[in-house]
PDB file of C-alpha atoms in Angstrom:
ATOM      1  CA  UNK A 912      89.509 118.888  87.981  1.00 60.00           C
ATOM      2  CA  UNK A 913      93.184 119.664  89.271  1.00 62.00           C
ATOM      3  CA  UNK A 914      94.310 123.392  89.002  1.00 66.00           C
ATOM      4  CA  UNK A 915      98.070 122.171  89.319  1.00 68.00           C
ATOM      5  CA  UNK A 916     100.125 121.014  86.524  1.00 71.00           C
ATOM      6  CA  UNK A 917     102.150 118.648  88.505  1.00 70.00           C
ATOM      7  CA  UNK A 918      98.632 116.625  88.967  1.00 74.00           C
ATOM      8  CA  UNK A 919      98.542 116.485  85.676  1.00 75.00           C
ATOM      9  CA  UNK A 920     101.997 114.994  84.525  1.00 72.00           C
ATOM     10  CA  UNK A 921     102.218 112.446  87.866  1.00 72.00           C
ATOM     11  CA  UNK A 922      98.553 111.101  86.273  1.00 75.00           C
ATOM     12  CA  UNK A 923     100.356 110.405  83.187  1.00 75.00           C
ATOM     13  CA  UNK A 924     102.963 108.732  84.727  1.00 74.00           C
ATOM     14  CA  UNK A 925     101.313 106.467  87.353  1.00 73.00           C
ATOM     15  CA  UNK A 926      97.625 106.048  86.354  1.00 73.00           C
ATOM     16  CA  UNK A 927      95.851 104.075  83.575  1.00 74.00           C
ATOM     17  CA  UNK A 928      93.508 106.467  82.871  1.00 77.00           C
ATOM     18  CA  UNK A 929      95.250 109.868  83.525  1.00 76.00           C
ATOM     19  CA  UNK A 930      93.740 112.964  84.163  1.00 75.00           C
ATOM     20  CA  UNK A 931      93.283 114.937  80.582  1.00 75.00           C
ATOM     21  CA  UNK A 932      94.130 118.670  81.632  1.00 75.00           C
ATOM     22  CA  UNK A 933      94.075 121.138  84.681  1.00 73.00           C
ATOM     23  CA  UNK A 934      91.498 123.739  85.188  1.00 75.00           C
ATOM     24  CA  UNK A 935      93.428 127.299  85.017  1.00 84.00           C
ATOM     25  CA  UNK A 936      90.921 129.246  88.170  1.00 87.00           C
ATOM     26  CA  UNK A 937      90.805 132.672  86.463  1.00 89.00           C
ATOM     27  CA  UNK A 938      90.079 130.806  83.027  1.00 90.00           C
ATOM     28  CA  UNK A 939      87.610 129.374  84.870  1.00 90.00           C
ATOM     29  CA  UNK A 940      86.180 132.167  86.731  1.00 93.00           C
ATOM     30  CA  UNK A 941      85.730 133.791  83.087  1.00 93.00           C
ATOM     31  CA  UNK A 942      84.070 130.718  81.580  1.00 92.00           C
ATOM     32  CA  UNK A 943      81.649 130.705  84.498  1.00 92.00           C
ATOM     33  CA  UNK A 944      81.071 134.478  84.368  1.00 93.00           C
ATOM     34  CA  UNK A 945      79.714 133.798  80.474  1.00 93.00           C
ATOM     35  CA  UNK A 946      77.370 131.505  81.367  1.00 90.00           C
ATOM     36  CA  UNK A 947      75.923 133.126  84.607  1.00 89.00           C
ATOM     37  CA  UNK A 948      75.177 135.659  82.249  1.00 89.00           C
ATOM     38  CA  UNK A 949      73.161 133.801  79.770  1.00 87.00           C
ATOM     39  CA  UNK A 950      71.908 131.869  82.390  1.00 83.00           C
ATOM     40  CA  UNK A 951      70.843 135.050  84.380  1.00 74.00           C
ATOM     41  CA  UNK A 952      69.850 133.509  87.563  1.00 68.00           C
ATOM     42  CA  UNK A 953      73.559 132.236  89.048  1.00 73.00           C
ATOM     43  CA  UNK A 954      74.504 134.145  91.670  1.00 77.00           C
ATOM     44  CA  UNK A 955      78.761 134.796  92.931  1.00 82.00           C
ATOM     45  CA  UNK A 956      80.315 135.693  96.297  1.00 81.00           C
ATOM     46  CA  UNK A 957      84.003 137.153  96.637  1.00 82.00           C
ATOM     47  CA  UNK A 958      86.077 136.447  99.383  1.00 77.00           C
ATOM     48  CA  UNK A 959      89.491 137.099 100.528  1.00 74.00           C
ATOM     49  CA  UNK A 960      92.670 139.664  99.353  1.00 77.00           C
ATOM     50  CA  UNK A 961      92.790 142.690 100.449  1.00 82.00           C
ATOM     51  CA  UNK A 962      90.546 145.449 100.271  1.00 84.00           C
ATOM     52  CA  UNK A 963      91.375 147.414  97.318  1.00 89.00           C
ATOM     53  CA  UNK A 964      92.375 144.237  95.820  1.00 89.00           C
ATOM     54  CA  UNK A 965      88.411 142.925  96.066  1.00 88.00           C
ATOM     55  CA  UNK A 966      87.094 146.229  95.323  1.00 91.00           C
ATOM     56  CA  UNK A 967      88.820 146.600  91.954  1.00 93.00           C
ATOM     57  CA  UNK A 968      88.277 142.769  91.072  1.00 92.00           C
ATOM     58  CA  UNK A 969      84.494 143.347  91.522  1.00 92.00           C
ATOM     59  CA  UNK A 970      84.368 146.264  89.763  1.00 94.00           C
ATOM     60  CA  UNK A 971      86.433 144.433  86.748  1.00 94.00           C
ATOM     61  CA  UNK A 972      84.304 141.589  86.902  1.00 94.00           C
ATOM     62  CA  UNK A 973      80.858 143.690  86.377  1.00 93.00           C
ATOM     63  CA  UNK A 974      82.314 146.111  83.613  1.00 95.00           C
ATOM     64  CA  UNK A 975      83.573 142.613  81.707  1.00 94.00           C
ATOM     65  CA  UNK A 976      80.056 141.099  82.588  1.00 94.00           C
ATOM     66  CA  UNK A 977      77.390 143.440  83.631  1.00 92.00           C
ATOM     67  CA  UNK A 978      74.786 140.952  83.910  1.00 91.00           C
ATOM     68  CA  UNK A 979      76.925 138.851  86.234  1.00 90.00           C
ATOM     69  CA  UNK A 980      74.972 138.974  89.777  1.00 90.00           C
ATOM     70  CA  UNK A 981      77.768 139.373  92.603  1.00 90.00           C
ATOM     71  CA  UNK A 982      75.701 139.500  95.502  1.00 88.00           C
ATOM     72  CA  UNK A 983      78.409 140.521  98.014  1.00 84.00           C
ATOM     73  CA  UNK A 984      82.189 140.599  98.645  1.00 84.00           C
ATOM     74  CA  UNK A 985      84.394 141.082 101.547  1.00 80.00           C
ATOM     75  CA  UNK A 986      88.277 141.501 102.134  1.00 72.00           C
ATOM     76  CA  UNK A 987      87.771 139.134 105.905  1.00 62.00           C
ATOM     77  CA  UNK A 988      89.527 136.261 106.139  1.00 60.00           C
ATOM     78  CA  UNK A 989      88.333 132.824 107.835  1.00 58.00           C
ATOM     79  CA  UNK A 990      91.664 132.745 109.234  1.00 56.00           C
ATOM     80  CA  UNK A 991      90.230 134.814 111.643  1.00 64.00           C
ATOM     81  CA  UNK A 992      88.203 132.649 114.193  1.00 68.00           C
ATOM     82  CA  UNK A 993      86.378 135.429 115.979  1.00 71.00           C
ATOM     83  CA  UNK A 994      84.622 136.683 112.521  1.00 72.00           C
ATOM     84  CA  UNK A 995      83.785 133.382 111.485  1.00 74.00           C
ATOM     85  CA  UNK A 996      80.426 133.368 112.647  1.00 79.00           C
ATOM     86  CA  UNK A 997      79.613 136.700 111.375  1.00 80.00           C
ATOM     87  CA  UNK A 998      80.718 135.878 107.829  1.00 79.00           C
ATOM     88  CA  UNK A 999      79.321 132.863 107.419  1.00 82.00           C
ATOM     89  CA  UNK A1000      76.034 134.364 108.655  1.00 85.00           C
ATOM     90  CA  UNK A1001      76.163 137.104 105.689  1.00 85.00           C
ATOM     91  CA  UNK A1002      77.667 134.634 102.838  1.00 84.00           C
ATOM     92  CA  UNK A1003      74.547 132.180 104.204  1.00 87.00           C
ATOM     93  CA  UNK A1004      72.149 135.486 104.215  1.00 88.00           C
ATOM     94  CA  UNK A1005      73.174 135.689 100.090  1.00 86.00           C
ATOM     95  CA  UNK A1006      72.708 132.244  99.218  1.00 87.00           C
ATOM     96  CA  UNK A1007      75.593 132.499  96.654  1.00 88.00           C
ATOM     97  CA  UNK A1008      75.528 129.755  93.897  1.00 89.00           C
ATOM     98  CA  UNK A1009      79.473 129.787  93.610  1.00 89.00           C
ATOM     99  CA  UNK A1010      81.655 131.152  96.607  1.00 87.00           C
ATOM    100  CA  UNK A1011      85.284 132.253  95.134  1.00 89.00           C
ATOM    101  CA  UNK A1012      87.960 132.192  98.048  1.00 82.00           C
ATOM    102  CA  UNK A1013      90.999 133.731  98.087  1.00 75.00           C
ATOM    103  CA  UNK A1014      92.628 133.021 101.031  1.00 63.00           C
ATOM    104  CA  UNK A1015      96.209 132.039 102.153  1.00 57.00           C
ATOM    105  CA  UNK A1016      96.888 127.989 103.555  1.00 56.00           C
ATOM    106  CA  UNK A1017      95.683 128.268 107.233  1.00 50.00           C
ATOM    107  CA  UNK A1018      92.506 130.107 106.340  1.00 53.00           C
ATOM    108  CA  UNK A1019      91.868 127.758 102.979  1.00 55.00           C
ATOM    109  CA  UNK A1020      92.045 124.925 104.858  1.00 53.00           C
ATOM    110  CA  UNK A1021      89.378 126.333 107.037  1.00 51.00           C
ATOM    111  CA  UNK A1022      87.728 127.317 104.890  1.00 60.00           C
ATOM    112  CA  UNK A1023      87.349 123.590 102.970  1.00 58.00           C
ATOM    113  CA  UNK A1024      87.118 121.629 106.209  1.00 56.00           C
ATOM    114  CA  UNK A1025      85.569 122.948 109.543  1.00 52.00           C
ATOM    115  CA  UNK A1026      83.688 126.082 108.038  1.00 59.00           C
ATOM    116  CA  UNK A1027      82.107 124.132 104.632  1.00 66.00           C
ATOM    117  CA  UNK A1028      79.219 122.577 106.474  1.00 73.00           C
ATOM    118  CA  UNK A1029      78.097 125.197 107.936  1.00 79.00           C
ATOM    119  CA  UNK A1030      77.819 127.283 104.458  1.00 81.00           C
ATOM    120  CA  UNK A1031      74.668 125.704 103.893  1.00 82.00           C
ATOM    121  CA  UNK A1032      73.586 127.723 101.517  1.00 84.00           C
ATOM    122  CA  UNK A1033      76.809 127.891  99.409  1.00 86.00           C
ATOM    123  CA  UNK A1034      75.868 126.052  95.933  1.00 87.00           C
ATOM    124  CA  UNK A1035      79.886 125.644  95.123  1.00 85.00           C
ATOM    125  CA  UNK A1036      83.258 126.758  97.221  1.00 84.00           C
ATOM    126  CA  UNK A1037      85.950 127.383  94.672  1.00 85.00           C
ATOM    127  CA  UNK A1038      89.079 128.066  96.294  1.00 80.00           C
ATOM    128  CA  UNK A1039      90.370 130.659  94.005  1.00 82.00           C
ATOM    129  CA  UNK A1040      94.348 131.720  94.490  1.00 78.00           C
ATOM    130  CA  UNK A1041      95.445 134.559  92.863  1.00 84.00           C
ATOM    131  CA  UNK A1042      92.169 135.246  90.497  1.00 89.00           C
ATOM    132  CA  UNK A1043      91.446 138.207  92.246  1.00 90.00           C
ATOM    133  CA  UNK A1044      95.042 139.605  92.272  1.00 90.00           C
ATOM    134  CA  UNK A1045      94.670 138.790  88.095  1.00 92.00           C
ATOM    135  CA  UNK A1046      91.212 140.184  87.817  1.00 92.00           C
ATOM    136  CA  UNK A1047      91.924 143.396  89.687  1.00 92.00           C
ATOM    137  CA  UNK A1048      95.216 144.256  87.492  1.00 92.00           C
ATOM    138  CA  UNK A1049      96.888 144.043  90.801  1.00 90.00           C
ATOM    139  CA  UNK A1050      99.501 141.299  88.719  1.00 90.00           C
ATOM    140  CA  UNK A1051      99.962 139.885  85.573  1.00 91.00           C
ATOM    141  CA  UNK A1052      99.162 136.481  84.586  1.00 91.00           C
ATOM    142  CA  UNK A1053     101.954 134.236  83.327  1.00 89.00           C
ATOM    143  CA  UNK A1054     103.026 133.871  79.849  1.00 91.00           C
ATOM    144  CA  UNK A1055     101.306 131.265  77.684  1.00 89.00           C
ATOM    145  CA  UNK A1056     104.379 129.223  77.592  1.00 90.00           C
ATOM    146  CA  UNK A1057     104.784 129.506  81.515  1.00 88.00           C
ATOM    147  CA  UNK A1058     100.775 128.262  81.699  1.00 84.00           C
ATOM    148  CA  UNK A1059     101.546 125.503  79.670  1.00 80.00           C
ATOM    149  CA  UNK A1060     104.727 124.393  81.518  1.00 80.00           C
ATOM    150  CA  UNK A1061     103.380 124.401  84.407  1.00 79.00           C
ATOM    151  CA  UNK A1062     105.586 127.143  85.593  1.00 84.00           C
ATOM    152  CA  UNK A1063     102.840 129.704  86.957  1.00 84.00           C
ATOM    153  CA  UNK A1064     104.072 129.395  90.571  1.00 82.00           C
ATOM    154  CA  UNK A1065     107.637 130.534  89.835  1.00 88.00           C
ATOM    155  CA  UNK A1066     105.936 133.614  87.735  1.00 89.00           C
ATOM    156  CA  UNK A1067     104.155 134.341  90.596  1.00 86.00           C
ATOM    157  CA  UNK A1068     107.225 134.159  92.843  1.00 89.00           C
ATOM    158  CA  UNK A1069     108.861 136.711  91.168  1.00 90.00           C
ATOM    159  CA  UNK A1070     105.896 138.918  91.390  1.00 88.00           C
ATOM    160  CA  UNK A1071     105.808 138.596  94.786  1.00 85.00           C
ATOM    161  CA  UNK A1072     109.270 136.838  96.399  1.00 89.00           C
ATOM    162  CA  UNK A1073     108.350 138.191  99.765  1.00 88.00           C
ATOM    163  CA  UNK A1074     104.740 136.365  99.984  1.00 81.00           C
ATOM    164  CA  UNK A1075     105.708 133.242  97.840  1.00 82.00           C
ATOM    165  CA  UNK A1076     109.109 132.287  98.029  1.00 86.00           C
ATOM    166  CA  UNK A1077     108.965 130.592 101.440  1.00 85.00           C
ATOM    167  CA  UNK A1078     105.648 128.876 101.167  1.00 78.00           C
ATOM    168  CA  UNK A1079     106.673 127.405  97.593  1.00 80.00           C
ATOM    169  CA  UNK A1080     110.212 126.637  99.289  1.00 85.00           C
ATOM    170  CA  UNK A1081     108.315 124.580 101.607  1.00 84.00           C
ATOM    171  CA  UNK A1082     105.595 122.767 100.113  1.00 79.00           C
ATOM    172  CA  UNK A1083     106.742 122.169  96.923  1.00 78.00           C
ATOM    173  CA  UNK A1084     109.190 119.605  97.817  1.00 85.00           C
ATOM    174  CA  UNK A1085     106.084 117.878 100.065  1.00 82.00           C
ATOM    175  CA  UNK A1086     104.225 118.006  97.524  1.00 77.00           C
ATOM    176  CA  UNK A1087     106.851 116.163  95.028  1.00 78.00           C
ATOM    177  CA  UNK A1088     107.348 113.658  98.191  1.00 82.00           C
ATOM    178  CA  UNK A1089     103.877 112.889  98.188  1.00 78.00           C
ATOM    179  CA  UNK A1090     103.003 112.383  94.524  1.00 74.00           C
ATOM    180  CA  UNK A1091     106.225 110.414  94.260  1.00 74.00           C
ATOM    181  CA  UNK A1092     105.471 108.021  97.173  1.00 78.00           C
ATOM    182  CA  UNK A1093     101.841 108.028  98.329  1.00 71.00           C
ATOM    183  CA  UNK A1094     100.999 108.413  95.330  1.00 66.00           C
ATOM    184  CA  UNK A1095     103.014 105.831  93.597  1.00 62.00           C
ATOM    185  CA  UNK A1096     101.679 103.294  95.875  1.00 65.00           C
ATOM    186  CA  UNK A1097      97.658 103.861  95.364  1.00 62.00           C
ATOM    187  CA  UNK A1098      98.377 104.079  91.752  1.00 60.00           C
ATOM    188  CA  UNK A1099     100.232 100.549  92.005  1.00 61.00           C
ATOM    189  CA  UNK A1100      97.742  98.904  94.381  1.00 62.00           C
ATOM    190  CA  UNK A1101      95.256  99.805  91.423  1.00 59.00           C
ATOM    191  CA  UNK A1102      97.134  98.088  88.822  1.00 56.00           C
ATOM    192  CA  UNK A1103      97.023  95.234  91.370  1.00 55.00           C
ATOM    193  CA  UNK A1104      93.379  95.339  91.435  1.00 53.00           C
ATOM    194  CA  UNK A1105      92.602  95.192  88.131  1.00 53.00           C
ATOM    195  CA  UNK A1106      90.586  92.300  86.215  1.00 51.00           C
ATOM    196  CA  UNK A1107      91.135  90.811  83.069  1.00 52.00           C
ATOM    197  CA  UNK A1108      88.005  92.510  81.944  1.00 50.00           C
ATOM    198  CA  UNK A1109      89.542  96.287  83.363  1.00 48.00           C
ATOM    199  CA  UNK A1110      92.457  94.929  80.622  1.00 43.00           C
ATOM    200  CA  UNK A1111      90.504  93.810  78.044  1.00 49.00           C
ATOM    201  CA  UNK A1112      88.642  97.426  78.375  1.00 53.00           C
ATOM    202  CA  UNK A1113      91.914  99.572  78.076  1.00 52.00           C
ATOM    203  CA  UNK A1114      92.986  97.877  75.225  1.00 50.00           C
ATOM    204  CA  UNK A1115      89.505  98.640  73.125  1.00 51.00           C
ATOM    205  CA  UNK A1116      89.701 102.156  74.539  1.00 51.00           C
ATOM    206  CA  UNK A1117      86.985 101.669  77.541  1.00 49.00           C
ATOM    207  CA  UNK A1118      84.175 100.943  74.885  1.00 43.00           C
ATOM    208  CA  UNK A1119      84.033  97.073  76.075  1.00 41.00           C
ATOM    209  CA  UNK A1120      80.674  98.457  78.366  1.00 41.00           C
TER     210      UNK A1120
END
């Protein structure tokens, strides 16, 4: 499920069967929370921000769910190759069912790629943004209308120009480049490939199977 809104809209616009809504990470985290707790036997990891940042997001987390087993958290980053081994040793050590990251670019990347096999015994790695700046109280989330605009990066920007305003000034318009050419093209080679039985399926609403 995307957590961006401009996967959304490009999905409507270029694919026959677009993607129905984005998953909001801190609505998420809270929806996942619940049912650890009635489930009583998933376990969550923390990772990333700072260290008063993590501390007060943990301590949020527990008073909103006490049942809710966090079985560690940490403020290191994977962006930091010397530690690497020692964290994934302790994150391995807790068997987490769902590992939430908060980490910048470089270290998310590592995180996803070159450090993911060797969390063995990670269950899930959800990449997580700024849930932990939202759960601490560190910022406030966007307005409703913002969410629903897809406008949560420029709320964000103002919250914190210094951090945000360069990375957003860069990879936004890649992104947009991408998703308007790369894109584009996959989408269309699809519509290429389909068979008159892929049409006959759309127009009864995919119930043809």
């Amino acid at each position: 499920m995307p957590t961006a809104c401009p996967l959304v809209l490009a999905s409507r616009w270029l694919c026959r069967r677009p993607l129905p809504e984005r998953s909001r990470t801190t609505d998420l985290f809270h929806d996942v929370a619940k049912l650890a707790e009635a489930r009583r036997d998933d376990v969550s990891n923390m990772l990333g921000a700072t260290e008063a940042t993590i501390e007060l997001a943990v301590q949020r987390a527990l008073s909103l769910y006490p049942r809710l087993r966090i079985c560690g958290h940490s403020q290191r980053l994977f962006s930091r190759a010397s530690r690497r081994p020692e964290i994934v040793a302790k994150i391995n050590a807790a068997g987490p069912d769902i590992l939430w990251g908060r980490h910048g670019r470089p270290a998310r990347a590592v995180l996803r790629g070159a450090q993911s096999p060797r969390l063995h015994r990670v269950g899930i790695i959800k990449t997580s943004g700024g849930l932990f700046d939202f759960l601490s109280g560190k910022n406030r989330r966007a307005p409703n209308w913002m969410q629903a605009a897809g406008l949560e990066w420029a709320h964000r920007t103002f919250l914190e120009p210094q951090r945000l305003a360069g990375r957003y000034l860069m990879t936004n318009p890649h992104a947009a480049f991408l998703l308007l050419t790369r894109t584009r093209q996959l989408a269309l080679s699809e519509r290429e490939d389909r068979t008159p039985a892929d049409v006959a399926d759309d127009r009864h609403g995919g119930s043809s199977a």
